[in-house]
C-alpha cells in the first residue's frame, strides 16, 4: 500500500522529505496538557533521530546536518506563511485542529533556533 499526500507534493531534493518528516516527528502536532509537552518533544526527537539514521542506512545516502536543518527551517517557514494567510483571510478559525495551527508556536521557536533570527509566536 502506498499513501500519497498530494496537498504538500512538490519537486524537491530528498533532504526536504527527510527534514519535513523529522520535523513533524520532533514537533508532533498533538494537543497535550502543558506538563506533557516536554515529554512528547523528547520522545519525538528520539523518533526523529532514529528516522533520519534509518533513512540514511536504508537509502545508503547521507543527509548532512546543515542540509537537514535548512529543510526543517523551510518547512517551518512554509507552514507559518500558510497560517498567516489564513489569519489574514479571516479563516483560521475554520481550520481548528489543523496540524499547522497546533504546531505553529513550536515551528516559530524552531525556526528562530535554526536561523538565529528573532521570531515571535502568538
PDB file of C-alpha atoms in Angstrom:
ATOM      1  CA  UNK A   1       0.000   0.000   0.000  1.00  0.00           C
ATOM      2  CA  UNK A   2       1.221   3.486  -0.823  1.00  0.00           C
ATOM      3  CA  UNK A   3      -0.150   6.748   0.519  1.00  0.00           C
ATOM      4  CA  UNK A   4       0.397   9.929  -1.459  1.00  0.00           C
ATOM      5  CA  UNK A   5      -0.228  13.305   0.162  1.00  0.00           C
ATOM      6  CA  UNK A   6      -0.882  15.491  -2.858  1.00  0.00           C
ATOM      7  CA  UNK A   7      -1.678  18.540  -0.712  1.00  0.00           C
ATOM      8  CA  UNK A   8       2.021  19.027   0.013  1.00  0.00           C
ATOM      9  CA  UNK A   9       3.504  17.437  -3.107  1.00  0.00           C
ATOM     10  CA  UNK A  10       6.425  19.266  -4.690  1.00  0.00           C
ATOM     11  CA  UNK A  11       9.625  18.575  -6.536  1.00  0.00           C
ATOM     12  CA  UNK A  12      12.451  18.835  -4.048  1.00  0.00           C
ATOM     13  CA  UNK A  13      15.661  17.106  -3.005  1.00  0.00           C
ATOM     14  CA  UNK A  14      15.270  14.001  -0.863  1.00  0.00           C
ATOM     15  CA  UNK A  15      16.619  16.017   2.080  1.00  0.00           C
ATOM     16  CA  UNK A  16      13.393  18.018   2.009  1.00  0.00           C
ATOM     17  CA  UNK A  17      11.269  14.943   2.795  1.00  0.00           C
ATOM     18  CA  UNK A  18      13.744  13.823   5.435  1.00  0.00           C
ATOM     19  CA  UNK A  19      13.747  17.290   7.008  1.00  0.00           C
ATOM     20  CA  UNK A  20       9.963  17.623   6.858  1.00  0.00           C
ATOM     21  CA  UNK A  21       9.317  14.176   8.332  1.00  0.00           C
ATOM     22  CA  UNK A  22      11.923  14.578  11.069  1.00  0.00           C
ATOM     23  CA  UNK A  23      10.432  17.990  11.912  1.00  0.00           C
ATOM     24  CA  UNK A  24       6.934  16.517  12.280  1.00  0.00           C
ATOM     25  CA  UNK A  25       8.283  13.689  14.413  1.00  0.00           C
ATOM     26  CA  UNK A  26      10.247  16.046  16.658  1.00  0.00           C
ATOM     27  CA  UNK A  27       7.411  18.604  16.961  1.00  0.00           C
ATOM     28  CA  UNK A  28       4.310  16.420  16.652  1.00  0.00           C
ATOM     29  CA  UNK A  29       1.051  18.311  16.075  1.00  0.00           C
ATOM     30  CA  UNK A  30      -0.610  16.879  19.173  1.00  0.00           C
ATOM     31  CA  UNK A  31      -2.681  18.785  21.679  1.00  0.00           C
ATOM     32  CA  UNK A  32      -1.471  17.612  25.072  1.00  0.00           C
ATOM     33  CA  UNK A  33      -1.549  19.233  28.523  1.00  0.00           C
ATOM     34  CA  UNK A  34       1.349  21.631  29.120  1.00  0.00           C
ATOM     35  CA  UNK A  35       3.148  19.358  31.570  1.00  0.00           C
ATOM     36  CA  UNK A  36       3.194  16.528  28.992  1.00  0.00           C
ATOM     37  CA  UNK A  37       4.553  18.635  26.110  1.00  0.00           C
ATOM     38  CA  UNK A  38       8.247  18.293  27.124  1.00  0.00           C
ATOM     39  CA  UNK A  39       7.829  14.508  27.312  1.00  0.00           C
ATOM     40  CA  UNK A  40       6.216  14.409  23.868  1.00  0.00           C
ATOM     41  CA  UNK A  41       9.052  16.550  22.456  1.00  0.00           C
ATOM     42  CA  UNK A  42      11.763  14.335  23.952  1.00  0.00           C
ATOM     43  CA  UNK A  43      10.105  11.201  22.617  1.00  0.00           C
ATOM     44  CA  UNK A  44       9.517  12.897  19.244  1.00  0.00           C
ATOM     45  CA  UNK A  45      13.142  13.967  18.947  1.00  0.00           C
ATOM     46  CA  UNK A  46      14.291  10.429  19.683  1.00  0.00           C
ATOM     47  CA  UNK A  47      11.952   9.160  16.946  1.00  0.00           C
ATOM     48  CA  UNK A  48      13.197  11.850  14.548  1.00  0.00           C
ATOM     49  CA  UNK A  49      16.855  10.890  15.082  1.00  0.00           C
ATOM     50  CA  UNK A  50      16.017   7.209  14.598  1.00  0.00           C
ATOM     51  CA  UNK A  51      14.086   8.045  11.431  1.00  0.00           C
ATOM     52  CA  UNK A  52      16.991  10.044   9.942  1.00  0.00           C
ATOM     53  CA  UNK A  53      19.529   7.328  10.796  1.00  0.00           C
ATOM     54  CA  UNK A  54      17.246   4.602   9.420  1.00  0.00           C
ATOM     55  CA  UNK A  55      16.555   6.572   6.247  1.00  0.00           C
ATOM     56  CA  UNK A  56      20.245   7.154   5.635  1.00  0.00           C
ATOM     57  CA  UNK A  57      21.009   3.499   6.256  1.00  0.00           C
ATOM     58  CA  UNK A  58      18.179   2.185   4.025  1.00  0.00           C
ATOM     59  CA  UNK A  59      18.794   4.664   1.195  1.00  0.00           C
ATOM     60  CA  UNK A  60      22.597   4.442   1.524  1.00  0.00           C
ATOM     61  CA  UNK A  61      22.857   8.242   1.494  1.00  0.00           C
ATOM     62  CA  UNK A  62      23.976  10.882   3.934  1.00  0.00           C
ATOM     63  CA  UNK A  63      21.878  13.947   4.659  1.00  0.00           C
ATOM     64  CA  UNK A  64      24.197  16.500   6.237  1.00  0.00           C
ATOM     65  CA  UNK A  65      23.074  18.146   9.467  1.00  0.00           C
ATOM     66  CA  UNK A  66      23.217  21.609   7.864  1.00  0.00           C
ATOM     67  CA  UNK A  67      21.103  20.445   4.943  1.00  0.00           C
ATOM     68  CA  UNK A  68      18.637  18.806   7.321  1.00  0.00           C
ATOM     69  CA  UNK A  69      18.331  21.991   9.423  1.00  0.00           C
ATOM     70  CA  UNK A  70      17.845  24.099   6.264  1.00  0.00           C
ATOM     71  CA  UNK A  71      14.963  21.929   5.063  1.00  0.00           C
ATOM     72  CA  UNK A  72      13.422  21.880   8.543  1.00  0.00           C
ATOM     73  CA  UNK A  73      13.572  25.694   8.623  1.00  0.00           C
ATOM     74  CA  UNK A  74      11.989  25.815   5.162  1.00  0.00           C
ATOM     75  CA  UNK A  75       9.144  23.523   6.290  1.00  0.00           C
ATOM     76  CA  UNK A  76       8.579  25.687   9.391  1.00  0.00           C
ATOM     77  CA  UNK A  77       8.508  28.832   7.293  1.00  0.00           C
ATOM     78  CA  UNK A  78       6.129  27.306   4.744  1.00  0.00           C
ATOM     79  CA  UNK A  79       3.685  26.257   7.491  1.00  0.00           C
ATOM     80  CA  UNK A  80       3.868  29.632   9.234  1.00  0.00           C
ATOM     81  CA  UNK A  81       3.285  31.529   5.985  1.00  0.00           C
ATOM     82  CA  UNK A  82       0.252  29.353   5.252  1.00  0.00           C
ATOM     83  CA  UNK A  83      -1.177  30.039   8.720  1.00  0.00           C
ATOM     84  CA  UNK A  84      -0.504  33.769   8.313  1.00  0.00           C
ATOM     85  CA  UNK A  85      -2.514  33.645   5.085  1.00  0.00           C
ATOM     86  CA  UNK A  86      -5.417  32.018   6.923  1.00  0.00           C
ATOM     87  CA  UNK A  87      -5.269  34.655   9.644  1.00  0.00           C
ATOM     88  CA  UNK A  88      -5.128  37.434   7.060  1.00  0.00           C
ATOM     89  CA  UNK A  89      -8.110  35.959   5.198  1.00  0.00           C
ATOM     90  CA  UNK A  90     -10.020  35.518   8.460  1.00  0.00           C
ATOM     91  CA  UNK A  91     -10.423  31.770   8.013  1.00  0.00           C
ATOM     92  CA  UNK A  92      -8.019  30.427  10.646  1.00  0.00           C
ATOM     93  CA  UNK A  93     -10.979  29.669  12.927  1.00  0.00           C
ATOM     94  CA  UNK A  94     -12.437  27.299  10.332  1.00  0.00           C
ATOM     95  CA  UNK A  95      -9.262  25.207  10.451  1.00  0.00           C
ATOM     96  CA  UNK A  96      -9.311  24.438  14.178  1.00  0.00           C
ATOM     97  CA  UNK A  97      -7.115  21.453  14.956  1.00  0.00           C
ATOM     98  CA  UNK A  98      -5.118  21.724  11.717  1.00  0.00           C
ATOM     99  CA  UNK A  99      -1.555  20.483  12.327  1.00  0.00           C
ATOM    100  CA  UNK A 100      -0.050  23.847  11.355  1.00  0.00           C
ATOM    101  CA  UNK A 101      -2.178  25.661  13.935  1.00  0.00           C
ATOM    102  CA  UNK A 102      -1.277  23.120  16.610  1.00  0.00           C
ATOM    103  CA  UNK A 103       2.451  23.168  15.804  1.00  0.00           C
ATOM    104  CA  UNK A 104       2.713  26.850  14.829  1.00  0.00           C
ATOM    105  CA  UNK A 105       4.278  28.095  18.083  1.00  0.00           C
ATOM    106  CA  UNK A 106       6.739  25.184  18.135  1.00  0.00           C
ATOM    107  CA  UNK A 107       7.606  25.820  14.464  1.00  0.00           C
ATOM    108  CA  UNK A 108       8.211  29.513  15.203  1.00  0.00           C
ATOM    109  CA  UNK A 109      10.545  28.597  18.080  1.00  0.00           C
ATOM    110  CA  UNK A 110      12.298  26.005  15.900  1.00  0.00           C
ATOM    111  CA  UNK A 111      12.683  28.500  13.043  1.00  0.00           C
ATOM    112  CA  UNK A 112      14.207  31.026  15.437  1.00  0.00           C
ATOM    113  CA  UNK A 113      16.601  28.402  16.798  1.00  0.00           C
ATOM    114  CA  UNK A 114      17.568  27.152  13.331  1.00  0.00           C
ATOM    115  CA  UNK A 115      18.178  30.596  11.849  1.00  0.00           C
ATOM    116  CA  UNK A 116      19.192  32.624  14.871  1.00  0.00           C
ATOM    117  CA  UNK A 117      16.543  35.181  13.875  1.00  0.00           C
ATOM    118  CA  UNK A 118      14.109  36.597  16.418  1.00  0.00           C
ATOM    119  CA  UNK A 119      10.693  35.100  15.702  1.00  0.00           C
ATOM    120  CA  UNK A 120       7.699  35.951  17.842  1.00  0.00           C
ATOM    121  CA  UNK A 121       4.921  33.370  18.107  1.00  0.00           C
ATOM    122  CA  UNK A 122       1.451  34.120  19.395  1.00  0.00           C
TER     123      UNK A 122
END
